Structures are given as C-alpha cells and as structure tokens.
JSON list of C-alpha atoms in Angstrom, two decimals:
[
{"chain": "A", "resi": 28, "resn": "MET", "atom": "CA", "xyz": [6.55, 7.44, 19.47]},
{"chain": "A", "resi": 29, "resn": "GLU", "atom": "CA", "xyz": [5.25, 9.00, 16.28]},
{"chain": "A", "resi": 30, "resn": "ASN", "atom": "CA", "xyz": [1.62, 10.22, 16.42]},
{"chain": "A", "resi": 31, "resn": "TYR", "atom": "CA", "xyz": [1.34, 9.76, 12.62]},
{"chain": "A", "resi": 32, "resn": "ILE", "atom": "CA", "xyz": [2.24, 7.30, 9.94]},
{"chain": "A", "resi": 33, "resn": "LEU", "atom": "CA", "xyz": [3.86, 8.03, 6.64]},
{"chain": "A", "resi": 34, "resn": "GLU", "atom": "CA", "xyz": [4.04, 4.73, 4.67]},
{"chain": "A", "resi": 35, "resn": "THR", "atom": "CA", "xyz": [5.98, 4.67, 1.46]},
{"chain": "A", "resi": 36, "resn": "CYS", "atom": "CA", "xyz": [5.17, 2.17, -1.37]},
{"chain": "A", "resi": 37, "resn": "VAL", "atom": "CA", "xyz": [8.34, 0.85, -2.93]},
{"chain": "A", "resi": 38, "resn": "ASP", "atom": "CA", "xyz": [9.29, -1.86, -5.41]},
{"chain": "A", "resi": 39, "resn": "CYS", "atom": "CA", "xyz": [13.08, -1.79, -5.28]},
{"chain": "A", "resi": 40, "resn": "VAL", "atom": "CA", "xyz": [15.96, -1.23, -2.88]},
{"chain": "A", "resi": 41, "resn": "GLU", "atom": "CA", "xyz": [16.71, 2.29, -4.29]},
{"chain": "A", "resi": 42, "resn": "SER", "atom": "CA", "xyz": [13.19, 3.43, -3.45]},
{"chain": "A", "resi": 43, "resn": "ALA", "atom": "CA", "xyz": [13.44, 1.84, 0.03]},
{"chain": "A", "resi": 44, "resn": "LEU", "atom": "CA", "xyz": [16.65, 3.72, 0.72]},
{"chain": "A", "resi": 45, "resn": "ALA", "atom": "CA", "xyz": [15.03, 6.95, -0.36]},
{"chain": "A", "resi": 46, "resn": "ALA", "atom": "CA", "xyz": [12.16, 6.30, 1.88]},
{"chain": "A", "resi": 47, "resn": "GLN", "atom": "CA", "xyz": [14.39, 5.70, 4.84]},
{"chain": "A", "resi": 48, "resn": "GLU", "atom": "CA", "xyz": [16.36, 8.87, 4.03]},
{"chain": "A", "resi": 49, "resn": "GLY", "atom": "CA", "xyz": [13.12, 10.86, 3.86]},
{"chain": "A", "resi": 50, "resn": "GLY", "atom": "CA", "xyz": [12.03, 9.64, 7.23]},
{"chain": "A", "resi": 51, "resn": "ALA", "atom": "CA", "xyz": [9.19, 7.23, 6.34]},
{"chain": "A", "resi": 52, "resn": "SER", "atom": "CA", "xyz": [7.55, 5.30, 9.20]},
{"chain": "A", "resi": 53, "resn": "ARG", "atom": "CA", "xyz": [7.44, 2.15, 7.22]},
{"chain": "A", "resi": 54, "resn": "VAL", "atom": "CA", "xyz": [7.29, 0.76, 3.66]},
{"chain": "A", "resi": 55, "resn": "GLU", "atom": "CA", "xyz": [4.79, -1.29, 1.77]},
{"chain": "A", "resi": 56, "resn": "LEU", "atom": "CA", "xyz": [6.88, -3.50, -0.37]},
{"chain": "A", "resi": 57, "resn": "CYS", "atom": "CA", "xyz": [5.57, -4.80, -3.76]},
{"chain": "A", "resi": 58, "resn": "SER", "atom": "CA", "xyz": [6.82, -5.44, -7.27]},
{"chain": "A", "resi": 59, "resn": "ASP", "atom": "CA", "xyz": [5.79, -3.69, -10.44]},
{"chain": "A", "resi": 60, "resn": "LEU", "atom": "CA", "xyz": [4.37, -0.55, -8.93]},
{"chain": "A", "resi": 61, "resn": "VAL", "atom": "CA", "xyz": [3.68, 0.68, -12.43]},
{"chain": "A", "resi": 62, "resn": "ILE", "atom": "CA", "xyz": [0.68, -1.74, -12.63]},
{"chain": "A", "resi": 63, "resn": "GLY", "atom": "CA", "xyz": [-0.48, -0.95, -9.05]},
{"chain": "A", "resi": 64, "resn": "GLY", "atom": "CA", "xyz": [1.79, -3.51, -7.37]},
{"chain": "A", "resi": 65, "resn": "VAL", "atom": "CA", "xyz": [1.90, -7.32, -7.20]},
{"chain": "A", "resi": 66, "resn": "SER", "atom": "CA", "xyz": [3.57, -9.70, -4.80]},
{"chain": "A", "resi": 67, "resn": "PRO", "atom": "CA", "xyz": [7.37, -9.14, -4.44]},
{"chain": "A", "resi": 68, "resn": "SER", "atom": "CA", "xyz": [10.07, -11.76, -4.33]},
{"chain": "A", "resi": 69, "resn": "LEU", "atom": "CA", "xyz": [11.64, -13.10, -1.21]},
{"chain": "A", "resi": 70, "resn": "PRO", "atom": "CA", "xyz": [15.10, -12.02, -2.31]},
{"chain": "A", "resi": 71, "resn": "LEU", "atom": "CA", "xyz": [13.91, -8.39, -2.78]},
{"chain": "A", "resi": 72, "resn": "PHE", "atom": "CA", "xyz": [12.42, -8.47, 0.76]},
{"chain": "A", "resi": 73, "resn": "ARG", "atom": "CA", "xyz": [15.74, -9.78, 2.00]},
{"chain": "A", "resi": 74, "resn": "GLN", "atom": "CA", "xyz": [17.63, -6.88, 0.25]},
{"chain": "A", "resi": 75, "resn": "ILE", "atom": "CA", "xyz": [15.30, -4.32, 1.87]},
{"chain": "A", "resi": 76, "resn": "ARG", "atom": "CA", "xyz": [16.01, -5.91, 5.21]},
{"chain": "A", "resi": 77, "resn": "LYS", "atom": "CA", "xyz": [19.75, -5.94, 4.48]},
{"chain": "A", "resi": 78, "resn": "TYR", "atom": "CA", "xyz": [20.04, -2.24, 3.45]},
{"chain": "A", "resi": 79, "resn": "THR", "atom": "CA", "xyz": [17.40, -0.53, 5.60]},
{"chain": "A", "resi": 80, "resn": "ASP", "atom": "CA", "xyz": [16.06, -0.53, 9.18]},
{"chain": "A", "resi": 81, "resn": "LEU", "atom": "CA", "xyz": [12.60, 0.15, 8.02]},
{"chain": "A", "resi": 82, "resn": "LYS", "atom": "CA", "xyz": [9.42, -1.60, 9.18]},
{"chain": "A", "resi": 83, "resn": "VAL", "atom": "CA", "xyz": [8.25, -3.57, 6.18]},
{"chain": "A", "resi": 84, "resn": "ARG", "atom": "CA", "xyz": [4.69, -4.56, 5.24]},
{"chain": "A", "resi": 85, "resn": "VAL", "atom": "CA", "xyz": [4.47, -6.81, 2.19]},
{"chain": "A", "resi": 86, "resn": "LEU", "atom": "CA", "xyz": [1.75, -6.37, -0.41]},
{"chain": "A", "resi": 87, "resn": "LEU", "atom": "CA", "xyz": [0.45, -9.73, -1.67]},
{"chain": "A", "resi": 88, "resn": "ARG", "atom": "CA", "xyz": [-1.44, -9.73, -4.97]},
{"chain": "A", "resi": 89, "resn": "PRO", "atom": "CA", "xyz": [-1.11, -12.65, -7.42]},
{"chain": "A", "resi": 90, "resn": "ARG", "atom": "CA", "xyz": [-1.71, -10.64, -10.64]},
{"chain": "A", "resi": 91, "resn": "TYR", "atom": "CA", "xyz": [-2.81, -7.42, -12.10]},
{"chain": "A", "resi": 92, "resn": "GLY", "atom": "CA", "xyz": [-6.47, -6.77, -12.49]},
{"chain": "A", "resi": 93, "resn": "ASP", "atom": "CA", "xyz": [-9.57, -7.27, -10.23]},
{"chain": "A", "resi": 94, "resn": "TYR", "atom": "CA", "xyz": [-9.70, -8.73, -6.79]},
{"chain": "A", "resi": 95, "resn": "CYS", "atom": "CA", "xyz": [-11.87, -11.78, -7.40]},
{"chain": "A", "resi": 96, "resn": "PHE", "atom": "CA", "xyz": [-9.34, -14.58, -7.07]},
{"chain": "A", "resi": 97, "resn": "SER", "atom": "CA", "xyz": [-9.50, -18.21, -7.90]},
{"chain": "A", "resi": 98, "resn": "ALA", "atom": "CA", "xyz": [-9.03, -20.99, -5.42]},
{"chain": "A", "resi": 99, "resn": "TYR", "atom": "CA", "xyz": [-5.55, -21.52, -6.89]},
{"chain": "A", "resi": 100, "resn": "GLU", "atom": "CA", "xyz": [-4.65, -17.82, -6.35]},
{"chain": "A", "resi": 101, "resn": "CYS", "atom": "CA", "xyz": [-5.98, -17.89, -2.88]},
{"chain": "A", "resi": 102, "resn": "ASP", "atom": "CA", "xyz": [-3.69, -20.82, -1.95]},
{"chain": "A", "resi": 103, "resn": "GLU", "atom": "CA", "xyz": [-0.84, -18.95, -3.56]},
{"chain": "A", "resi": 104, "resn": "LEU", "atom": "CA", "xyz": [-1.58, -15.89, -1.43]},
{"chain": "A", "resi": 105, "resn": "ASN", "atom": "CA", "xyz": [-1.79, -17.95, 1.80]},
{"chain": "A", "resi": 106, "resn": "GLU", "atom": "CA", "xyz": [1.53, -19.59, 1.07]},
{"chain": "A", "resi": 107, "resn": "GLU", "atom": "CA", "xyz": [3.07, -16.18, 0.46]},
{"chain": "A", "resi": 108, "resn": "ILE", "atom": "CA", "xyz": [1.76, -15.00, 3.80]},
{"chain": "A", "resi": 109, "resn": "GLU", "atom": "CA", "xyz": [3.33, -17.97, 5.50]},
{"chain": "A", "resi": 110, "resn": "MET", "atom": "CA", "xyz": [6.61, -17.42, 3.57]},
{"chain": "A", "resi": 111, "resn": "PHE", "atom": "CA", "xyz": [6.95, -13.80, 4.52]},
{"chain": "A", "resi": 112, "resn": "ARG", "atom": "CA", "xyz": [5.94, -14.41, 8.12]},
{"chain": "A", "resi": 113, "resn": "GLU", "atom": "CA", "xyz": [8.75, -16.88, 8.45]},
{"chain": "A", "resi": 114, "resn": "ALA", "atom": "CA", "xyz": [11.16, -14.44, 6.69]},
{"chain": "A", "resi": 115, "resn": "GLY", "atom": "CA", "xyz": [10.34, -11.89, 9.34]},
{"chain": "A", "resi": 116, "resn": "ALA", "atom": "CA", "xyz": [8.10, -9.36, 7.66]},
{"chain": "A", "resi": 117, "resn": "ASP", "atom": "CA", "xyz": [6.33, -6.88, 10.04]},
{"chain": "A", "resi": 118, "resn": "GLY", "atom": "CA", "xyz": [3.04, -7.28, 8.21]},
{"chain": "A", "resi": 119, "resn": "VAL", "atom": "CA", "xyz": [1.20, -8.17, 5.06]},
{"chain": "A", "resi": 120, "resn": "VAL", "atom": "CA", "xyz": [-1.31, -6.28, 2.94]},
{"chain": "A", "resi": 121, "resn": "VAL", "atom": "CA", "xyz": [-4.10, -8.42, 1.36]},
{"chain": "A", "resi": 122, "resn": "GLY", "atom": "CA", "xyz": [-7.62, -8.14, -0.16]},
{"chain": "A", "resi": 123, "resn": "ILE", "atom": "CA", "xyz": [-10.14, -10.35, -1.91]},
{"chain": "A", "resi": 124, "resn": "LEU", "atom": "CA", "xyz": [-13.78, -9.85, -3.10]},
{"chain": "A", "resi": 125, "resn": "ASN", "atom": "CA", "xyz": [-16.60, -12.09, -4.00]},
{"chain": "A", "resi": 126, "resn": "PRO", "atom": "CA", "xyz": [-18.13, -11.68, -7.49]},
{"chain": "A", "resi": 127, "resn": "ASP", "atom": "CA", "xyz": [-20.94, -9.57, -6.04]},
{"chain": "A", "resi": 128, "resn": "GLY", "atom": "CA", "xyz": [-18.49, -6.94, -4.66]},
{"chain": "A", "resi": 129, "resn": "THR", "atom": "CA", "xyz": [-18.70, -8.06, -1.08]},
{"chain": "A", "resi": 130, "resn": "LEU", "atom": "CA", "xyz": [-15.64, -8.99, 0.98]},
{"chain": "A", "resi": 131, "resn": "ASP", "atom": "CA", "xyz": [-14.66, -12.66, 0.85]},
{"chain": "A", "resi": 132, "resn": "THR", "atom": "CA", "xyz": [-14.57, -12.87, 4.69]},
{"chain": "A", "resi": 133, "resn": "GLU", "atom": "CA", "xyz": [-13.80, -16.53, 4.68]},
{"chain": "A", "resi": 134, "resn": "GLN", "atom": "CA", "xyz": [-10.55, -16.11, 2.83]},
{"chain": "A", "resi": 135, "resn": "LEU", "atom": "CA", "xyz": [-9.77, -12.93, 4.77]},
{"chain": "A", "resi": 136, "resn": "ALA", "atom": "CA", "xyz": [-10.14, -14.84, 8.02]},
{"chain": "A", "resi": 137, "resn": "ARG", "atom": "CA", "xyz": [-7.93, -17.57, 6.71]},
{"chain": "A", "resi": 138, "resn": "PHE", "atom": "CA", "xyz": [-5.26, -14.94, 5.78]},
{"chain": "A", "resi": 139, "resn": "LYS", "atom": "CA", "xyz": [-5.46, -13.47, 9.20]},
{"chain": "A", "resi": 140, "resn": "GLN", "atom": "CA", "xyz": [-4.94, -16.91, 10.87]},
{"chain": "A", "resi": 141, "resn": "THR", "atom": "CA", "xyz": [-1.93, -17.59, 8.65]},
{"chain": "A", "resi": 142, "resn": "ALA", "atom": "CA", "xyz": [-0.50, -14.12, 9.38]},
{"chain": "A", "resi": 143, "resn": "GLY", "atom": "CA", "xyz": [-0.45, -14.93, 13.12]},
{"chain": "A", "resi": 144, "resn": "THR", "atom": "CA", "xyz": [1.08, -12.08, 15.05]},
{"chain": "A", "resi": 145, "resn": "MET", "atom": "CA", "xyz": [2.05, -10.11, 11.99]},
{"chain": "A", "resi": 146, "resn": "GLU", "atom": "CA", "xyz": [0.18, -6.91, 11.23]},
{"chain": "A", "resi": 147, "resn": "ILE", "atom": "CA", "xyz": [-2.36, -7.29, 8.48]},
{"chain": "A", "resi": 148, "resn": "ALA", "atom": "CA", "xyz": [-3.91, -4.65, 6.22]},
{"chain": "A", "resi": 149, "resn": "LEU", "atom": "CA", "xyz": [-6.79, -4.70, 3.72]},
{"chain": "A", "resi": 150, "resn": "HIS", "atom": "CA", "xyz": [-5.58, -3.12, 0.46]},
{"chain": "A", "resi": 151, "resn": "ARG", "atom": "CA", "xyz": [-7.42, -1.10, -2.04]},
{"chain": "A", "resi": 152, "resn": "ALA", "atom": "CA", "xyz": [-9.80, -3.95, -2.99]},
{"chain": "A", "resi": 153, "resn": "PHE", "atom": "CA", "xyz": [-11.64, -1.93, -0.40]},
{"chain": "A", "resi": 154, "resn": "ASP", "atom": "CA", "xyz": [-12.05, 0.90, -2.89]},
{"chain": "A", "resi": 155, "resn": "VAL", "atom": "CA", "xyz": [-14.08, -1.23, -5.32]},
{"chain": "A", "resi": 156, "resn": "CYS", "atom": "CA", "xyz": [-16.19, -3.18, -2.73]},
{"chain": "A", "resi": 157, "resn": "LEU", "atom": "CA", "xyz": [-20.04, -2.83, -2.71]},
{"chain": "A", "resi": 158, "resn": "ASP", "atom": "CA", "xyz": [-20.56, -1.38, 0.79]},
{"chain": "A", "resi": 159, "resn": "PRO", "atom": "CA", "xyz": [-17.47, 0.26, 2.34]},
{"chain": "A", "resi": 160, "resn": "MET", "atom": "CA", "xyz": [-19.01, 0.85, 5.79]},
{"chain": "A", "resi": 161, "resn": "LYS", "atom": "CA", "xyz": [-20.11, -2.77, 6.15]},
{"chain": "A", "resi": 162, "resn": "ALA", "atom": "CA", "xyz": [-16.69, -3.87, 4.84]},
{"chain": "A", "resi": 163, "resn": "MET", "atom": "CA", "xyz": [-14.92, -1.75, 7.49]},
{"chain": "A", "resi": 164, "resn": "GLU", "atom": "CA", "xyz": [-16.95, -3.38, 10.20]},
{"chain": "A", "resi": 165, "resn": "GLN", "atom": "CA", "xyz": [-16.26, -6.80, 8.86]},
{"chain": "A", "resi": 166, "resn": "VAL", "atom": "CA", "xyz": [-12.44, -6.38, 8.84]},
{"chain": "A", "resi": 167, "resn": "ILE", "atom": "CA", "xyz": [-12.54, -4.88, 12.31]},
{"chain": "A", "resi": 168, "resn": "GLU", "atom": "CA", "xyz": [-14.32, -7.92, 13.45]},
{"chain": "A", "resi": 169, "resn": "LEU", "atom": "CA", "xyz": [-11.68, -10.05, 11.73]},
{"chain": "A", "resi": 170, "resn": "GLY", "atom": "CA", "xyz": [-8.90, -8.35, 13.62]},
{"chain": "A", "resi": 171, "resn": "TYR", "atom": "CA", "xyz": [-7.34, -6.44, 10.71]},
{"chain": "A", "resi": 172, "resn": "ASP", "atom": "CA", "xyz": [-5.07, -3.50, 11.62]},
{"chain": "A", "resi": 173, "resn": "THR", "atom": "CA", "xyz": [-5.46, -1.19, 8.66]},
{"chain": "A", "resi": 174, "resn": "ILE", "atom": "CA", "xyz": [-7.63, -0.30, 5.71]},
{"chain": "A", "resi": 175, "resn": "LEU", "atom": "CA", "xyz": [-5.71, 1.24, 2.71]},
{"chain": "A", "resi": 176, "resn": "THR", "atom": "CA", "xyz": [-8.14, 3.48, 0.87]},
{"chain": "A", "resi": 177, "resn": "SER", "atom": "CA", "xyz": [-8.68, 6.44, -1.40]},
{"chain": "A", "resi": 178, "resn": "GLY", "atom": "CA", "xyz": [-12.25, 6.68, -0.27]},
{"chain": "A", "resi": 179, "resn": "GLN", "atom": "CA", "xyz": [-13.47, 4.76, -3.27]},
{"chain": "A", "resi": 180, "resn": "GLU", "atom": "CA", "xyz": [-12.33, 7.51, -5.68]},
{"chain": "A", "resi": 181, "resn": "PRO", "atom": "CA", "xyz": [-9.28, 7.64, -7.98]},
{"chain": "A", "resi": 182, "resn": "THR", "atom": "CA", "xyz": [-7.45, 9.98, -5.47]},
{"chain": "A", "resi": 183, "resn": "ALA", "atom": "CA", "xyz": [-7.77, 10.58, -1.70]},
{"chain": "A", "resi": 184, "resn": "TRP", "atom": "CA", "xyz": [-8.69, 14.25, -2.32]},
{"chain": "A", "resi": 185, "resn": "GLU", "atom": "CA", "xyz": [-11.60, 13.23, -4.47]},
{"chain": "A", "resi": 186, "resn": "GLY", "atom": "CA", "xyz": [-12.57, 10.54, -1.81]},
{"chain": "A", "resi": 187, "resn": "ARG", "atom": "CA", "xyz": [-12.15, 13.00, 1.08]},
{"chain": "A", "resi": 188, "resn": "ASP", "atom": "CA", "xyz": [-15.78, 12.73, 2.24]},
{"chain": "A", "resi": 189, "resn": "MET", "atom": "CA", "xyz": [-15.68, 8.95, 2.43]},
{"chain": "A", "resi": 190, "resn": "LEU", "atom": "CA", "xyz": [-12.27, 9.13, 4.14]},
{"chain": "A", "resi": 191, "resn": "LYS", "atom": "CA", "xyz": [-13.75, 11.55, 6.68]},
{"chain": "A", "resi": 192, "resn": "LYS", "atom": "CA", "xyz": [-16.73, 9.23, 7.27]},
{"chain": "A", "resi": 193, "resn": "LEU", "atom": "CA", "xyz": [-14.51, 6.15, 7.71]},
{"chain": "A", "resi": 194, "resn": "HIS", "atom": "CA", "xyz": [-12.26, 8.03, 10.03]},
{"chain": "A", "resi": 195, "resn": "GLU", "atom": "CA", "xyz": [-15.19, 9.15, 12.25]},
{"chain": "A", "resi": 196, "resn": "GLU", "atom": "CA", "xyz": [-16.99, 5.79, 12.11]},
{"chain": "A", "resi": 197, "resn": "SER", "atom": "CA", "xyz": [-13.89, 3.71, 12.89]},
{"chain": "A", "resi": 198, "resn": "ARG", "atom": "CA", "xyz": [-13.38, 5.54, 16.19]},
{"chain": "A", "resi": 199, "resn": "GLY", "atom": "CA", "xyz": [-9.84, 4.41, 16.44]},
{"chain": "A", "resi": 200, "resn": "ARG", "atom": "CA", "xyz": [-10.67, 0.72, 16.13]},
{"chain": "A", "resi": 201, "resn": "ILE", "atom": "CA", "xyz": [-8.74, 0.32, 12.94]},
{"chain": "A", "resi": 202, "resn": "GLU", "atom": "CA", "xyz": [-6.12, 2.54, 11.16]},
{"chain": "A", "resi": 203, "resn": "ILE", "atom": "CA", "xyz": [-7.57, 4.37, 8.06]},
{"chain": "A", "resi": 204, "resn": "LEU", "atom": "CA", "xyz": [-4.51, 4.77, 5.73]},
{"chain": "A", "resi": 205, "resn": "ALA", "atom": "CA", "xyz": [-5.26, 7.44, 3.07]},
{"chain": "A", "resi": 206, "resn": "ALA", "atom": "CA", "xyz": [-3.84, 6.63, -0.40]},
{"chain": "A", "resi": 207, "resn": "GLY", "atom": "CA", "xyz": [-4.06, 7.86, -3.88]},
{"chain": "A", "resi": 208, "resn": "GLY", "atom": "CA", "xyz": [-2.20, 10.98, -5.18]},
{"chain": "A", "resi": 209, "resn": "ILE", "atom": "CA", "xyz": [-0.72, 11.63, -1.71]},
{"chain": "A", "resi": 210, "resn": "GLY", "atom": "CA", "xyz": [1.95, 14.27, -1.32]},
{"chain": "A", "resi": 211, "resn": "ARG", "atom": "CA", "xyz": [2.57, 17.07, 1.09]},
{"chain": "A", "resi": 212, "resn": "ASN", "atom": "CA", "xyz": [0.18, 19.50, -0.55]},
{"chain": "A", "resi": 213, "resn": "VAL", "atom": "CA", "xyz": [-2.74, 16.98, -0.44]},
{"chain": "A", "resi": 214, "resn": "ILE", "atom": "CA", "xyz": [-1.92, 15.93, 3.15]},
{"chain": "A", "resi": 215, "resn": "GLU", "atom": "CA", "xyz": [-2.08, 19.63, 4.14]},
{"chain": "A", "resi": 216, "resn": "LYS", "atom": "CA", "xyz": [-5.67, 19.64, 2.90]},
{"chain": "A", "resi": 217, "resn": "LEU", "atom": "CA", "xyz": [-6.75, 16.24, 4.12]},
{"chain": "A", "resi": 218, "resn": "VAL", "atom": "CA", "xyz": [-5.56, 16.51, 7.71]},
{"chain": "A", "resi": 219, "resn": "PRO", "atom": "CA", "xyz": [-7.95, 19.32, 8.78]},
{"chain": "A", "resi": 220, "resn": "TYR", "atom": "CA", "xyz": [-10.78, 17.95, 6.59]},
{"chain": "A", "resi": 221, "resn": "THR", "atom": "CA", "xyz": [-10.65, 14.32, 7.62]},
{"chain": "A", "resi": 222, "resn": "GLY", "atom": "CA", "xyz": [-8.65, 14.17, 10.85]},
{"chain": "A", "resi": 223, "resn": "ILE", "atom": "CA", "xyz": [-6.68, 11.28, 9.37]},
{"chain": "A", "resi": 224, "resn": "SER", "atom": "CA", "xyz": [-3.03, 10.92, 10.57]},
{"chain": "A", "resi": 225, "resn": "SER", "atom": "CA", "xyz": [-1.95, 7.93, 8.47]},
{"chain": "A", "resi": 226, "resn": "TYR", "atom": "CA", "xyz": [-0.92, 8.34, 4.84]},
{"chain": "A", "resi": 227, "resn": "HIS", "atom": "CA", "xyz": [0.43, 6.14, 2.14]},
{"chain": "A", "resi": 228, "resn": "MET", "atom": "CA", "xyz": [2.49, 7.57, -0.80]},
{"chain": "A", "resi": 229, "resn": "SER", "atom": "CA", "xyz": [5.00, 6.37, -3.34]},
{"chain": "A", "resi": 230, "resn": "GLY", "atom": "CA", "xyz": [6.70, 9.82, -3.68]},
{"chain": "A", "resi": 231, "resn": "LYS", "atom": "CA", "xyz": [7.89, 8.68, -7.08]},
{"chain": "A", "resi": 232, "resn": "ILE", "atom": "CA", "xyz": [9.52, 10.57, -9.80]},
{"chain": "A", "resi": 233, "resn": "GLU", "atom": "CA", "xyz": [10.71, 9.31, -13.24]},
{"chain": "A", "resi": 234, "resn": "ALA", "atom": "CA", "xyz": [14.45, 8.50, -13.38]},
{"chain": "A", "resi": 235, "resn": "ASP", "atom": "CA", "xyz": [16.51, 7.82, -16.59]},
{"chain": "A", "resi": 236, "resn": "SER", "atom": "CA", "xyz": [17.77, 4.33, -17.19]},
{"chain": "A", "resi": 237, "resn": "ALA", "atom": "CA", "xyz": [21.47, 3.75, -17.07]},
{"chain": "A", "resi": 238, "resn": "MET", "atom": "CA", "xyz": [21.20, 2.48, -20.65]},
{"chain": "A", "resi": 239, "resn": "THR", "atom": "CA", "xyz": [23.06, 4.47, -23.27]},
{"chain": "A", "resi": 240, "resn": "PHE", "atom": "CA", "xyz": [22.30, 2.22, -26.15]},
{"chain": "A", "resi": 241, "resn": "ARG", "atom": "CA", "xyz": [18.60, 2.33, -26.87]},
{"chain": "A", "resi": 242, "resn": "MET", "atom": "CA", "xyz": [16.87, 0.31, -29.48]},
{"chain": "A", "resi": 243, "resn": "PRO", "atom": "CA", "xyz": [14.07, 2.19, -31.03]},
{"chain": "A", "resi": 244, "resn": "GLY", "atom": "CA", "xyz": [10.77, 0.54, -31.67]},
{"chain": "A", "resi": 245, "resn": "ALA", "atom": "CA", "xyz": [11.07, -2.48, -29.44]},
{"chain": "A", "resi": 246, "resn": "SER", "atom": "CA", "xyz": [8.65, -2.76, -26.53]},
{"chain": "A", "resi": 247, "resn": "PHE", "atom": "CA", "xyz": [8.35, -5.64, -24.09]},
{"chain": "A", "resi": 248, "resn": "GLY", "atom": "CA", "xyz": [5.95, -4.37, -21.41]},
{"chain": "A", "resi": 249, "resn": "LEU", "atom": "CA", "xyz": [3.40, -1.60, -21.31]},
{"chain": "A", "resi": 250, "resn": "PRO", "atom": "CA", "xyz": [3.37, -0.02, -24.83]},
{"chain": "A", "resi": 251, "resn": "GLU", "atom": "CA", "xyz": [2.27, 3.34, -23.52]},
{"chain": "A", "resi": 252, "resn": "ARG", "atom": "CA", "xyz": [5.37, 3.68, -21.23]},
{"chain": "A", "resi": 253, "resn": "ASP", "atom": "CA", "xyz": [8.94, 4.68, -22.09]},
{"chain": "A", "resi": 254, "resn": "GLU", "atom": "CA", "xyz": [10.84, 1.55, -20.98]},
{"chain": "A", "resi": 255, "resn": "TYR", "atom": "CA", "xyz": [13.97, 3.71, -20.38]},
{"chain": "A", "resi": 256, "resn": "LYS", "atom": "CA", "xyz": [12.22, 5.72, -17.68]},
{"chain": "A", "resi": 257, "resn": "LEU", "atom": "CA", "xyz": [12.10, 4.15, -14.23]},
{"chain": "A", "resi": 258, "resn": "LEU", "atom": "CA", "xyz": [9.82, 5.06, -11.32]},
{"chain": "A", "resi": 259, "resn": "ARG", "atom": "CA", "xyz": [11.68, 5.79, -8.10]},
{"chain": "A", "resi": 260, "resn": "THR", "atom": "CA", "xyz": [10.76, 7.11, -4.74]},
{"chain": "A", "resi": 261, "resn": "ASP", "atom": "CA", "xyz": [12.25, 10.65, -4.18]},
{"chain": "A", "resi": 262, "resn": "SER", "atom": "CA", "xyz": [13.46, 11.17, -0.69]},
{"chain": "A", "resi": 263, "resn": "ARG", "atom": "CA", "xyz": [12.61, 14.84, -0.92]},
{"chain": "A", "resi": 264, "resn": "ASN", "atom": "CA", "xyz": [8.96, 14.07, -1.53]},
{"chain": "A", "resi": 265, "resn": "VAL", "atom": "CA", "xyz": [8.90, 11.76, 1.53]},
{"chain": "A", "resi": 266, "resn": "LYS", "atom": "CA", "xyz": [10.72, 14.31, 3.72]},
{"chain": "A", "resi": 267, "resn": "GLU", "atom": "CA", "xyz": [8.37, 17.10, 2.94]},
{"chain": "A", "resi": 268, "resn": "ALA", "atom": "CA", "xyz": [5.31, 15.05, 3.94]},
{"chain": "A", "resi": 269, "resn": "VAL", "atom": "CA", "xyz": [7.10, 13.73, 7.11]},
{"chain": "A", "resi": 270, "resn": "GLU", "atom": "CA", "xyz": [8.11, 17.29, 8.11]},
{"chain": "A", "resi": 271, "resn": "TYR", "atom": "CA", "xyz": [4.49, 18.49, 7.86]},
{"chain": "A", "resi": 272, "resn": "LEU", "atom": "CA", "xyz": [3.02, 15.50, 9.71]},
{"chain": "A", "resi": 273, "resn": "GLY", "atom": "CA", "xyz": [5.67, 15.72, 12.44]},
{"chain": "A", "resi": 274, "resn": "ARG", "atom": "CA", "xyz": [4.81, 19.31, 13.01]},
{"chain": "A", "resi": 275, "resn": "ILE", "atom": "CA", "xyz": [1.02, 18.89, 13.05]},
{"chain": "A", "resi": 276, "resn": "PHE", "atom": "CA", "xyz": [1.00, 15.67, 15.12]},
{"chain": "A", "resi": 277, "resn": "GLN", "atom": "CA", "xyz": [3.75, 16.37, 17.54]}
]
C-alpha cells in the first residue's frame, strides 16, 4: 500500500495513459483543463476506464468562473454525481460557495448523500473561501475525504504556510491534497516544510497538433492561446514525482 498519493489531473485518454505510465496513484478526470477544468462527458470517462486501470475521481463543475452556482447548476451537479456513481467512478470532486464566501454546506451535504459510498473531495473552491480553517472543519463534519488546495495562493509553494497549518490542524481526519504548480522540484521542498504526502499535478507539456494545414487568423476559443498547441500530461513528469515520493514515504 502506498504511503503517498500522486494524483494527476487529465482531460483526455492520452494524458490518462501517460499518468498510468508514470505511476500515478489516481487521476482526476475533467474536460477543458486549459480553463481550470469542467465536468467531463460520460463517454470520456468510459474511455479512460477502457484503456487504463487507474482509480478515477471525476471533477464536476458546470462552467468556467466562480463557485457560486444557481439552483439549476446545483441540480445539474447532483445529477452528474448520480450519473458517474452509476457508471462506476471511484469518486467525485465538487465545491460550492455562498455569495459571502462561506461554504454552501446544504448543497455539499446533498452532494455527499448522492455520492453514497464513492469518495468525495472538495475542490479549489476552498482556495477562494472566506475562512479556510472553519471550512476544513465543516467538510470533515460532512464526511468528505479530501480537500484540494494550493493554500489559498496561486501556487502551492506560495501557499506553503497555509498548507502546513491545514496539515497540522487536520490531524489525519481528512486528506490535504496540495495543488498548484506541482512538480518534483516543488514536492521536494513542500514535503519537509509541510509534512504533506498527497499531491495533485497535471504534469502537462505543450504538444503540437496533428494538423498540417493551418488557417491563419481564425480563432474559436481562447484568443491568447495557439489552437494548434495541445496540453498533454508527460509521463516523465509524473514518474519523477512518483519516484521521489516513493523513496521518501516508503
């Protein structure tokens, strides 16, 4: 049994295969990682199940942007939890805030009930909540398994003091999964500083599209991005992190 977790965030089969090759403990499956990730399709989940043996947690997020969701979006999320539970997902990753920055514990309790025996994690809505220590106690009380967090900073290294505090105050009652700019070099600094043994990374690199014909000027998505560059997980990045964690937490 591993004494650490290296979770890889993926949004396609190719990245999931790379995560498996690199030795990831599990994947967080989403779509559109370039905008921070939104809910994936059921066919994509089935493809990951078909081509890998990885443990799969599914990120559920109805749209890009903040985490204050409408009643319609909450119902959508709840149906997605049920759908992926029935499809055999190992877990789901959710999050929702009230307008004042507090956790919407009513909806989070609803999501936990719908998830049933699946694992359930609070995603980085945590990083923009009003009171992180109170929020941690609330999700522990709700029975959540994991908090995905960069310590309320853009990267985990910048949020290292908060991560350390969360790890110490959680006392093993919930998994603190460090995220944000994670790679082997950062993990090597965070482990001794925070004591955290669970890490979340995409391990991504830019890969060239297979397109040989390229129409200049046309843009259909994010205008600041080259649409012929694809983000893909690199198995070498995952492997480097896994090798370090395996040695430290053997």
